[in-house]
Structures are given as structure tokens and as C-alpha cells.
Coordinates of C-alpha atoms and ligand atoms in Angstrom, one line a residue:
Chain L
M1 CA 149.2 15.6 192.2
Y2 CA 152.1 13.9 193.7
N3 CA 154.2 15.5 196.1
F4 CA 157.2 16.8 195.5
A5 CA 160.0 19.3 197.5
Y6 CA 159.9 23.0 196.8
H7 CA 162.9 24.9 196.6
K8 CA 162.5 28.9 195.8
P9 CA 166.4 29.6 195.7
A10 CA 167.9 33.2 195.6
S11 CA 170.5 32.4 193.2
L12 CA 170.9 31.2 189.7
A13 CA 173.6 29.1 190.8
D14 CA 171.9 27.6 193.4
A15 CA 169.3 26.7 191.4
V16 CA 171.6 24.9 188.8
K17 CA 172.9 23.0 191.7
I18 CA 169.7 21.5 192.9
L19 CA 168.3 21.0 188.9
S20 CA 172.0 19.1 188.3
A21 CA 172.3 17.1 191.4
D22 CA 169.1 15.2 190.9
P23 CA 167.4 14.3 187.2
E24 CA 164.2 14.2 188.4
A25 CA 163.7 17.9 189.8
R26 CA 162.3 20.4 187.3
P27 CA 162.5 24.0 187.2
L28 CA 159.0 26.2 188.0
A29 CA 158.2 29.2 186.1
G30 CA 154.7 30.4 185.4
G31 CA 153.5 26.9 185.8
Q32 CA 150.8 27.7 183.1
T33 CA 151.7 24.3 181.4
L34 CA 153.9 22.7 184.2
I35 CA 151.0 22.3 187.0
P36 CA 148.2 21.3 184.8
V37 CA 150.3 18.4 183.9
L38 CA 151.3 17.7 187.3
K39 CA 147.3 17.6 188.6
Q40 CA 146.7 15.1 185.8
R41 CA 149.7 12.9 187.4
L42 CA 151.4 13.0 183.9
N43 CA 154.8 13.8 185.6
K44 CA 156.1 12.9 188.7
P45 CA 158.9 15.6 189.7
S46 CA 160.6 15.1 193.2
Q47 CA 161.3 18.8 193.5
L48 CA 160.3 21.7 191.9
V49 CA 162.8 24.6 191.5
D50 CA 161.0 28.5 191.4
L51 CA 162.8 30.3 189.2
A52 CA 160.6 33.8 190.8
A53 CA 163.5 34.8 193.0
L54 CA 165.9 35.2 190.6
G55 CA 165.6 38.4 188.7
L56 CA 165.1 36.9 185.4
A57 CA 161.9 39.0 184.5
G58 CA 162.4 42.5 182.8
I59 CA 162.9 44.1 179.4
K60 CA 166.3 45.6 177.6
V61 CA 166.3 47.7 174.5
S62 CA 169.6 48.7 173.1
P63 CA 170.5 49.7 169.4
T64 CA 171.0 46.1 168.6
A65 CA 169.2 43.9 170.4
L66 CA 165.8 43.5 172.2
T67 CA 166.4 41.5 175.3
I68 CA 163.4 39.9 177.2
G69 CA 164.0 38.2 180.8
A70 CA 163.2 34.4 180.7
M71 CA 160.7 35.0 183.3
T72 CA 159.1 37.8 181.8
P73 CA 155.4 37.1 181.8
H74 CA 153.5 37.3 178.4
A75 CA 151.3 40.4 179.7
A76 CA 154.0 42.6 180.3
V77 CA 155.5 41.5 176.9
A78 CA 152.3 42.8 175.4
R79 CA 151.7 45.4 177.3
S80 CA 155.3 46.6 176.8
A81 CA 155.6 50.0 174.8
E82 CA 159.3 49.2 174.1
V83 CA 158.3 46.2 172.9
R84 CA 155.8 47.1 170.6
K85 CA 158.2 50.1 168.6
A86 CA 160.8 47.6 168.2
I87 CA 159.3 44.4 167.2
P88 CA 155.3 45.0 166.7
G89 CA 154.6 41.4 165.8
L90 CA 156.0 40.4 168.9
A91 CA 154.1 42.2 171.4
D92 CA 151.1 41.2 169.2
L93 CA 151.6 37.9 169.2
A94 CA 152.1 37.9 173.3
S95 CA 148.6 39.4 173.5
W96 CA 147.2 36.4 172.1
I97 CA 148.7 33.5 174.0
G98 CA 145.5 32.1 175.7
D99 CA 143.6 34.4 178.2
E100 CA 144.4 37.0 180.4
Q101 CA 144.7 35.2 183.5
V102 CA 147.7 32.8 181.7
R103 CA 149.3 35.8 180.2
H104 CA 149.7 37.0 183.7
R105 CA 151.7 34.0 184.9
G106 CA 153.2 32.5 181.7
T107 CA 156.5 33.2 180.9
I108 CA 158.7 33.4 177.6
G109 CA 161.1 31.2 179.2
G110 CA 158.8 28.6 180.2
S111 CA 157.0 28.6 176.6
L112 CA 160.2 28.0 175.0
A113 CA 161.9 25.4 177.4
N114 CA 158.4 23.3 176.9
N115 CA 158.5 23.7 173.2
D116 CA 155.0 22.9 172.4
P117 CA 154.2 22.2 169.0
S118 CA 151.4 24.6 169.1
A119 CA 152.9 27.4 170.9
C120 CA 153.5 30.6 169.7
Y121 CA 156.8 32.2 171.1
P122 CA 158.8 29.5 169.2
A123 CA 157.6 30.9 165.4
A124 CA 158.6 34.4 167.3
V125 CA 162.2 33.1 168.2
L126 CA 162.8 31.2 165.1
A127 CA 161.8 33.9 162.4
L128 CA 163.5 36.8 163.9
G129 CA 166.4 34.7 164.6
A130 CA 166.9 34.9 168.4
T131 CA 169.4 34.0 170.6
I132 CA 168.2 32.0 173.9
K133 CA 170.6 32.6 177.0
T134 CA 171.0 29.9 179.6
D135 CA 173.1 29.7 182.6
R136 CA 176.0 28.4 180.6
R137 CA 175.7 29.4 176.9
E138 CA 174.2 31.2 174.0
I139 CA 171.9 28.7 171.6
A140 CA 170.9 30.0 168.3
A141 CA 167.5 30.1 167.6
D142 CA 168.0 27.7 164.4
D143 CA 169.8 25.0 166.8
F144 CA 167.3 25.5 169.7
F145 CA 164.2 23.5 168.5
Q146 CA 165.0 20.0 168.1
G147 CA 161.3 18.7 167.8
M148 CA 158.1 18.3 169.4
F149 CA 158.7 18.9 173.5
T150 CA 162.3 18.6 172.6
T151 CA 165.0 21.3 173.1
A152 CA 169.0 21.6 172.8
L153 CA 168.9 22.4 176.8
E154 CA 170.9 19.9 178.8
P155 CA 169.1 18.2 182.1
G156 CA 169.3 21.3 184.5
E157 CA 170.0 23.8 182.0
I158 CA 168.0 27.2 182.7
I159 CA 167.0 29.3 179.7
T160 CA 167.9 33.1 181.3
E161 CA 166.6 35.6 178.9
V162 CA 166.0 35.8 174.7
A163 CA 167.8 38.3 172.9
F164 CA 166.1 39.2 169.6
P165 CA 168.3 41.2 167.4
L166 CA 167.4 44.6 166.1
P167 CA 166.5 46.6 164.1
V168 CA 163.6 44.6 162.8
E169 CA 162.1 46.3 159.5
K170 CA 159.0 44.3 159.9
S171 CA 157.2 41.8 161.7
A172 CA 153.8 40.1 162.4
Y173 CA 151.9 37.2 163.3
E174 CA 148.9 35.6 162.2
K175 CA 147.3 32.8 164.1
F176 CA 144.4 30.3 163.7
R177 CA 143.3 29.6 166.7
Q178 CA 142.0 26.2 168.0
P179 CA 138.5 27.4 168.9
A180 CA 138.6 25.5 172.5
S181 CA 142.2 25.7 173.8
R182 CA 143.2 28.9 171.7
Y183 CA 146.7 27.6 171.0
A184 CA 148.1 27.9 167.5
M185 CA 146.5 25.3 165.1
V186 CA 148.5 27.2 162.6
G187 CA 150.4 30.0 163.5
V188 CA 153.0 32.0 160.8
F189 CA 155.5 34.6 162.2
V190 CA 157.1 36.7 159.3
A191 CA 160.1 39.0 159.9
K192 CA 162.4 41.2 157.8
G193 CA 165.4 42.2 160.3
P194 CA 169.1 41.6 160.6
K195 CA 168.8 37.8 160.0
G196 CA 167.2 38.8 156.8
V197 CA 163.5 37.7 155.4
R198 CA 162.5 34.4 157.6
V199 CA 158.9 32.7 157.8
A200 CA 158.3 30.4 160.8
V201 CA 155.4 28.0 161.4
T202 CA 153.6 26.8 164.6
G203 CA 151.0 24.4 165.1
A204 CA 151.5 22.3 161.9
G205 CA 154.8 20.6 161.9
Q206 CA 155.0 17.0 163.5
N207 CA 158.3 17.6 164.6
G208 CA 157.4 21.3 166.1
V209 CA 158.0 24.9 164.7
F210 CA 159.8 25.0 161.2
R211 CA 161.1 27.3 158.4
V212 CA 159.5 27.9 154.9
P213 CA 162.6 28.9 152.8
E214 CA 160.7 29.2 149.4
M215 CA 158.4 32.0 151.1
E216 CA 161.8 33.6 152.3
D217 CA 162.9 33.6 149.1
A218 CA 160.1 34.8 147.5
L219 CA 159.5 37.5 150.0
A220 CA 163.2 38.5 149.8
K221 CA 162.3 39.4 146.0
S222 CA 159.0 41.1 146.8
W223 CA 157.5 41.8 150.1
S224 CA 153.8 41.2 149.3
P225 CA 150.9 39.0 150.2
D226 CA 150.7 38.2 146.3
S227 CA 154.4 36.7 145.8
I228 CA 153.3 33.8 148.2
A229 CA 149.9 33.2 146.9
A230 CA 150.9 30.0 145.1
I231 CA 153.6 28.7 147.7
K232 CA 152.2 25.4 149.6
V233 CA 153.8 23.5 152.3
S234 CA 153.4 19.9 151.4
P235 CA 151.0 17.9 153.7
D236 CA 153.7 15.1 154.1
G237 CA 154.8 15.8 157.7
L238 CA 152.2 17.9 159.2
V239 CA 149.9 17.2 162.1
S240 CA 146.7 15.7 161.2
D241 CA 144.0 15.6 164.3
I242 CA 140.5 15.8 165.6
H243 CA 140.8 19.6 164.8
G244 CA 142.2 19.3 161.3
S245 CA 143.7 17.6 158.8
A246 CA 147.3 17.8 157.2
A247 CA 146.0 19.2 154.1
Y248 CA 143.7 21.6 155.8
R249 CA 146.5 22.7 158.1
S250 CA 148.6 22.9 154.8
H251 CA 146.3 25.2 153.6
L252 CA 145.8 27.5 156.5
I253 CA 149.8 27.9 156.4
T254 CA 149.5 30.0 153.0
V255 CA 146.6 31.8 154.4
M256 CA 147.9 32.6 157.5
A257 CA 151.4 33.6 156.1
K258 CA 149.5 36.1 153.8
R259 CA 147.8 37.7 156.3
A260 CA 150.9 38.4 158.3
V261 CA 152.8 39.2 155.2
A262 CA 149.8 41.9 154.9
K263 CA 149.4 43.2 158.3
A264 CA 153.7 43.5 158.6
G265 CA 152.9 46.4 156.1
Chain D
M1 CA 155.4 21.4 206.3
P2 CA 156.4 24.5 204.8
Q3 CA 154.7 27.9 206.0
V4 CA 153.2 30.3 204.0
S5 CA 152.6 33.8 204.4
L6 CA 150.1 36.2 202.3
K7 CA 147.4 39.1 202.8
V8 CA 143.8 37.7 201.9
N9 CA 141.3 40.5 201.4
G10 CA 143.5 42.9 203.4
K11 CA 144.0 40.5 206.2
K12 CA 147.5 38.7 206.7
V13 CA 147.5 35.0 207.4
T14 CA 150.0 32.3 207.6
V15 CA 149.4 28.7 206.9
E16 CA 151.0 25.2 206.7
V17 CA 150.4 24.0 203.4
E18 CA 152.2 21.2 201.5
P19 CA 153.9 22.1 198.4
R20 CA 151.7 20.5 196.2
T21 CA 148.7 22.9 197.5
L22 CA 146.6 25.0 195.0
L23 CA 146.1 28.0 195.8
V24 CA 142.9 27.5 195.2
E25 CA 142.9 25.1 197.9
L26 CA 144.4 27.3 200.7
L27 CA 141.7 29.7 199.9
R28 CA 138.6 27.1 200.1
E29 CA 140.0 24.4 202.4
K30 CA 142.0 26.1 204.9
L31 CA 140.4 29.8 204.8
G32 CA 137.1 28.8 204.4
L33 CA 136.7 31.8 201.7
T34 CA 134.7 29.1 199.0
G35 CA 133.4 32.0 197.1
T36 CA 136.4 31.2 194.6
H37 CA 135.0 28.0 192.9
I38 CA 136.8 25.0 191.0
G39 CA 134.9 24.6 187.6
C40 CA 137.5 22.0 185.8
D41 CA 141.0 20.3 185.7
T42 CA 142.2 21.8 182.5
S43 CA 142.9 25.6 183.6
Q44 CA 140.3 26.7 180.9
C45 CA 136.9 27.7 182.9
G46 CA 138.3 30.5 185.2
A47 CA 136.1 30.1 187.9
C48 CA 138.8 30.1 190.3
T49 CA 140.2 33.2 189.1
V50 CA 141.1 35.8 191.9
H51 CA 143.7 38.5 192.0
L52 CA 147.1 38.3 192.7
N53 CA 149.4 41.6 193.5
G54 CA 146.1 43.2 190.9
D55 CA 146.4 40.8 188.6
S56 CA 143.7 38.1 187.5
V57 CA 145.1 34.4 187.7
K58 CA 143.7 31.4 187.5
S59 CA 144.2 29.9 191.6
C60 CA 143.7 26.6 190.4
T61 CA 147.0 27.1 188.5
M62 CA 149.5 27.9 190.8
L63 CA 150.6 26.5 194.4
A64 CA 150.3 28.3 197.4
V65 CA 153.5 28.4 198.2
Q66 CA 153.9 30.4 194.9
A67 CA 151.8 33.2 196.8
E68 CA 154.5 33.6 199.3
G69 CA 154.3 37.6 200.0
A70 CA 151.7 38.6 197.9
E71 CA 148.3 40.3 198.2
V72 CA 145.5 38.1 197.0
L73 CA 141.8 39.6 196.9
T74 CA 138.9 37.2 196.4
I75 CA 135.3 37.7 195.5
E76 CA 134.5 37.7 199.5
G77 CA 136.7 41.1 199.7
L78 CA 134.9 43.2 197.6
A79 CA 131.6 44.2 199.3
R80 CA 132.4 47.0 201.6
P81 CA 132.2 45.9 205.6
D82 CA 128.6 47.4 205.7
G83 CA 127.5 44.8 202.6
T84 CA 127.6 47.7 200.0
L85 CA 128.4 45.6 196.7
H86 CA 131.3 46.4 194.5
P87 CA 129.6 48.2 191.5
M88 CA 131.1 45.3 189.5
Q89 CA 128.6 42.8 191.3
E90 CA 125.8 45.5 191.3
M91 CA 125.9 45.7 187.6
F92 CA 125.8 41.9 187.2
R93 CA 122.5 41.9 189.7
E94 CA 121.1 45.0 187.6
H95 CA 121.7 43.7 184.7
H96 CA 121.0 39.8 185.3
A97 CA 124.5 38.6 184.3
L98 CA 123.9 35.1 186.1
Q99 CA 121.8 32.5 186.1
C100 CA 123.3 29.2 188.5
G101 CA 126.2 31.8 189.5
Y102 CA 128.8 29.2 189.6
C103 CA 130.9 31.2 187.0
T104 CA 129.8 34.3 188.7
P105 CA 132.9 34.9 191.2
G106 CA 135.5 34.3 188.5
M107 CA 133.8 36.3 186.0
V108 CA 133.7 39.2 188.4
M109 CA 137.5 39.3 189.3
S110 CA 138.7 38.6 185.6
A111 CA 136.1 41.8 184.5
I112 CA 137.2 43.9 187.5
D113 CA 140.7 43.8 186.4
L114 CA 139.8 44.5 182.7
V115 CA 138.3 47.4 183.6
N116 CA 140.8 48.6 186.1
K117 CA 143.5 48.4 183.2
H118 CA 141.5 50.3 180.7
P119 CA 141.0 53.5 182.1
E120 CA 140.9 54.7 178.3
G121 CA 137.8 52.9 177.4
L122 CA 137.0 49.3 176.4
T123 CA 134.8 48.2 173.5
E124 CA 132.3 45.5 173.7
E125 CA 135.3 43.1 171.5
Q126 CA 137.9 44.0 173.9
I127 CA 135.3 42.6 177.2
R128 CA 134.5 39.9 175.2
E129 CA 138.2 39.1 174.3
G130 CA 139.1 40.4 177.8
L131 CA 136.7 37.2 178.9
E132 CA 138.8 34.5 176.9
G133 CA 139.4 32.8 180.3
N134 CA 136.2 32.8 181.7
L135 CA 133.7 30.4 180.5
C136 CA 129.5 30.4 181.3
R137 CA 127.8 27.6 180.7
C138 CA 124.0 29.2 181.2
T139 CA 124.0 33.0 180.4
G140 CA 125.3 33.3 176.7
Y141 CA 127.5 36.2 177.8
H142 CA 125.5 38.9 176.5
N143 CA 124.6 40.4 179.8
I144 CA 127.6 39.9 181.1
V145 CA 129.0 41.8 178.5
K146 CA 126.2 44.6 179.4
A147 CA 127.1 44.6 182.8
I148 CA 130.8 45.4 182.5
A149 CA 130.3 47.9 180.1
A150 CA 127.9 49.4 182.8
A151 CA 130.5 48.9 185.9
W152 CA 133.1 50.8 184.0
E153 CA 130.8 53.8 183.5
I154 CA 130.6 53.8 187.2
M155 CA 134.6 52.6 188.3
H156 CA 135.7 55.2 186.2
G157 CA 133.6 57.3 187.7
K158 CA 131.4 58.7 184.8
K159 CA 127.8 57.6 186.2
A160 CA 127.3 57.4 190.3
A161 CA 126.5 54.0 191.7
R162 CA 122.8 53.8 192.0
A163 CA 121.7 54.5 195.8
A164 CA 120.9 51.5 197.3
Ligands
FAD301 C1 144.4 27.8 179.3 C2 145.8 27.8 178.3 C3 145.9 28.1 177.2 C4 147.2 28.7 176.8 N1 147.3 29.0 175.1 C5 148.5 28.8 174.7 C6 148.7 30.0 173.5 O1 147.4 30.0 172.9 N2 149.8 29.8 173.0 C7 150.8 29.5 173.9 O2 152.2 29.5 173.2 N3 151.0 29.2 174.7 C8 149.7 29.1 175.4 N4 149.9 28.5 177.0 C9 150.5 27.9 177.6 C10 151.6 29.0 178.3 O3 151.8 30.1 177.5 C11 152.7 28.6 179.4 O4 152.9 30.0 180.3 C12 153.8 28.2 178.5 O5 153.7 27.3 177.7 C13 154.8 27.6 179.7 O6 155.7 29.2 180.4 P1 155.2 28.9 182.4 O7 156.2 30.0 182.4 O8 154.0 28.7 182.6 O9 156.2 27.4 182.3 P2 156.0 26.4 183.5 O10 154.6 25.9 183.0 O11 156.8 26.9 184.4 O12 156.9 25.8 182.9 C14 156.8 24.7 181.7 C15 158.2 23.6 181.1 O13 159.3 24.9 181.1 C16 160.5 24.4 182.4 N5 160.7 25.8 182.1 C17 160.6 26.8 182.4 N6 161.0 27.6 182.5 C18 162.3 27.6 182.4 C19 164.0 27.8 182.5 N7 163.6 29.3 182.5 N8 164.6 27.5 181.9 C20 164.6 26.1 181.5 N9 163.4 25.3 181.9 C21 162.2 25.9 182.0 C22 159.7 23.6 183.5 O14 160.6 22.8 184.0 C23 158.8 22.9 182.4 O15 159.1 21.7 182.3 C24 148.1 28.2 177.2 C25 148.1 27.6 178.7 C26 147.0 27.5 179.3 C27 146.6 26.8 180.4
FES302 S1 139.2 25.9 187.8 FE1 139.2 25.7 186.1 S2 140.4 27.2 185.3 FE2 140.8 27.2 187.5
FES303 S1 125.6 31.8 185.6 FE1 125.7 29.5 185.4 S2 127.9 29.2 184.5 FE2 127.4 31.0 184.4

């Protein structure tokens, strides 16, 4: 690992100040993506700004929103009785990210900022029409994800929390796990809530997470696995790699979507 | 160089580290606690698992400075001072849950966290899922799963530990 300077500011304003002054500085959340990257010397930040002391961890529920702080680890979301009650599919998704050790450190903010094309959270955030709040503004999920490892975040912008609109009537996530890494080879989140019926797919798109409007229309008319059984996402634009061809991923999308609809009940 | 102060196996330590020093390097190289192993450089094998404030974490995927003020428990902190093994260690021995032993410290630390967090009971499936982050090249896992089920009984007071 190349060396860097380490800071653990006690206020959001101080964290933003360090990051804004130095384009080579990076935030550090759970480190479950960033530290492996640094160990491989794939990245050479000048400074790491640890977000752990900014009070950004925690889960709040109001009648109109479930709000999760950016530094909330996956394990806390998975175990939260409030999340399980309000949006069961979200708690379930968190409980299948990586492994227990990764879930104890990895955070929702880090996962979203990273926007790995096979990460799980982007599917939930897009399907539930969540809002990403940062130190300076609010960004709708539809505007946030802008392609592989690319988001609407400006340099130095820090995610502070994610608000999921309530009430959510139905929610479920089904993931076909890449057998070695446990990331999603294809993951589908289906939801029916204040933003309507939405279906989001991760792991499959060359440009990261995407919605499937044909499935959304069919499910809005009739919520059942059968109503989407004949809907296929074209393999054009899907990922093809050693783990599976684009045609295989296209097939998996329909299978995972049907299973998710069945699971949501 | 920055200083980091933390508790390791109940003892307060303050050590000078580089910002890039990993927690596992602090434990092995600065404190001589070589029971925590390094089995990969991709954060996947779990040989480096320790407890951080009661939660299992991969100490190869954390900076030492991130552990400031934390309580860390390693494999060396499990047995009693008189040498009596922790029930999990005892059950790993009894059920032949190790061969080369390379993965064992990480397995034991993950297993203890899993058992601690599930007082209501653990199914075989939950044990296998709970070990997702720990790889073993030797045993085929079956005896590890048996050892953990047996340790659950002792740790939650359903069965007495066998007298030594
Ligand atoms: C073995 C293993 C298996 C995994 N399996 C899965 C899986 O199945 N599904 C899945 O979705 N993920 C998986 N992950 C990734 C894991 O979920 C990470 O925790 C997550 O992607 C990144 O979160 P983090 O908190 O660790 O972020 P970090 O690694 O600390 O940061 C990641 C990036 O985001 C930036 N960042 C972090 N927080 C913020 C913020 N609040 N505002 C702005 N920028 C920020 C950082 O600068 C960095 O560029 C796995 C990881 C490992 C090691
Ligand atoms: S050494 Fe392999 S996960 Fe830490
Ligand atoms: S006993 Fe050899 S790796 Fe597990």
C-alpha cells in the first residue's frame, strides 16, 4: 500500500474542507472496498478522511420515510427490526451482502458512492425511489447512478444519509450470487410503494443498475410472477464475462425477477 | 508517526503506526500476536478474523488507526490464564475441526461471534452461512460445523464443558 495522510475529523464541515482542498483526498467509510483497492496499489490517495466520527450512523423511521445514515453498517440494517417491518426486502438484501465480517464494517454510503456494477444496495435504492442526501443537496435515485463506478457526486461531496419513502407495500430482493465473491451476478429488487411499482436490476448492466419499465407496467396491472414470465431484457448492453454470458444474464433477470415477485407476496 | 491506543485481549496498548499499517500488521508485527493469520490479499479468506468491540471483522481490511479506542479480541485472548481452552477451541479439538490449522484462528473467532449473536439457537444452515467469510482448504467444513453446534450447547448453558 502506498502511504497517505490520515484524518478523522469531528465535524462534517471539517471533512468537506479537507476533501475540497485536495482532489487527491478520499473519504474512508467501512473500507471494505477501498482498503482492498489500496492494498493492490490500484489507487493512490494523498489523504484519507475517516467519516467514522461524524455521527452519520443510525436508522430513523417516520410515517413517510425510513432514513439510514451513510455510515450505518450492513449488519445493522440487516438486524434492524424497524427496517424489517417497514421494508423487509431491504433488510433481507443487507443480510446477503458479502459475509458477516464484511457486513460488520461495510456501509450503505460507501456502497452507493462506489456504485460497483454488481453491488446490491443500488438495486434497492433505485427500485424504492430513495433520495440520497449529501453535505450540500438531495439527489433522487434516478439521477444518482450514472454508469459503472460513476455517480452524480461532485469531487469531495459526502453522502450523509439515504431516505426511503414510506409506506412500502411490497419489497423483495433476489440475487444470483457469483459463487466465489458472493457479489450479485444478477440481482433484482422489486417494489411497490409511494413511487409506484419499480423493478431494478444490478450485476447485469454494462452501465450499472437499471430499471425494467416493461416489467413495471405488467406488475402494476397484475402483481404476480406469471405476468412477467414472458418479459426478457435484451442481452445487448448486458455484461458478458468469465462468470456468464450476456444471454445467460438476460435469462437470469427474468428468473430472479419472478422469484422476487413471489417472495414479496 | 500517528499513535494508536486500543485494548487488545483486555490489555491497554499504545503503539506508533504508519497510517497505512493494517490492524493485522499491528497485531502480528508490533504486538507479536501471530495467532491471527493472513491467508489472502483479497479480503476473502477470513484467516485474519478478530473481534472489534464484539463484532467479527477482517483485520487485514482495516487500518490500525481505525481501531483507535476499540477493544480487540484475538485467538490469544480466548483461553483462561490457567490454560483452560474456550469451549469453542475445546470443541474444535474434540470434533477434529482442523487439519493444518491455518484457517482455525479465524474460524474460531467467527464461530464465537456467531454463537454469541444467536442465543435462540443455530441451524446447520445458519452455521454454514455464518462461515461464508472463512475459507478452509483442508477439512471440507463438516467437522467445523459439528464443533460449532456442540460449542453452542456449552456456551448457552445447555451442556457442561467436559472436565479436563
Ligand atoms: C469479500 C467481500 C464481499 C463483498 N460482497 C458484496 C456483495 O455481495 N454485495 C455488495 O453490494 N457489496 C459487497 N462487498 C462490498 C461491500 O459492501 C462494501 O462495504 C461497500 O461496497 C463499500 O462500503 P464501505 O463502507 O466499505 O466503503 P469504503 O470502502 O470505505 O469506500 C468505498 C468508496 O466510497 C467512497 N465513500 C465511502 N463513504 C462515502 C460517503 N459517505 N460519501 C461519499 N463517498 C464515500 C470512498 O471514498 C471510496 O471511494 C463485498 C466486499 C468484500 C470485501
Ligand atoms: S487475510 Fe484473507 S481475509 Fe484477511
Ligand atoms: S484446517 Fe487447513 S485450511 Fe482449514
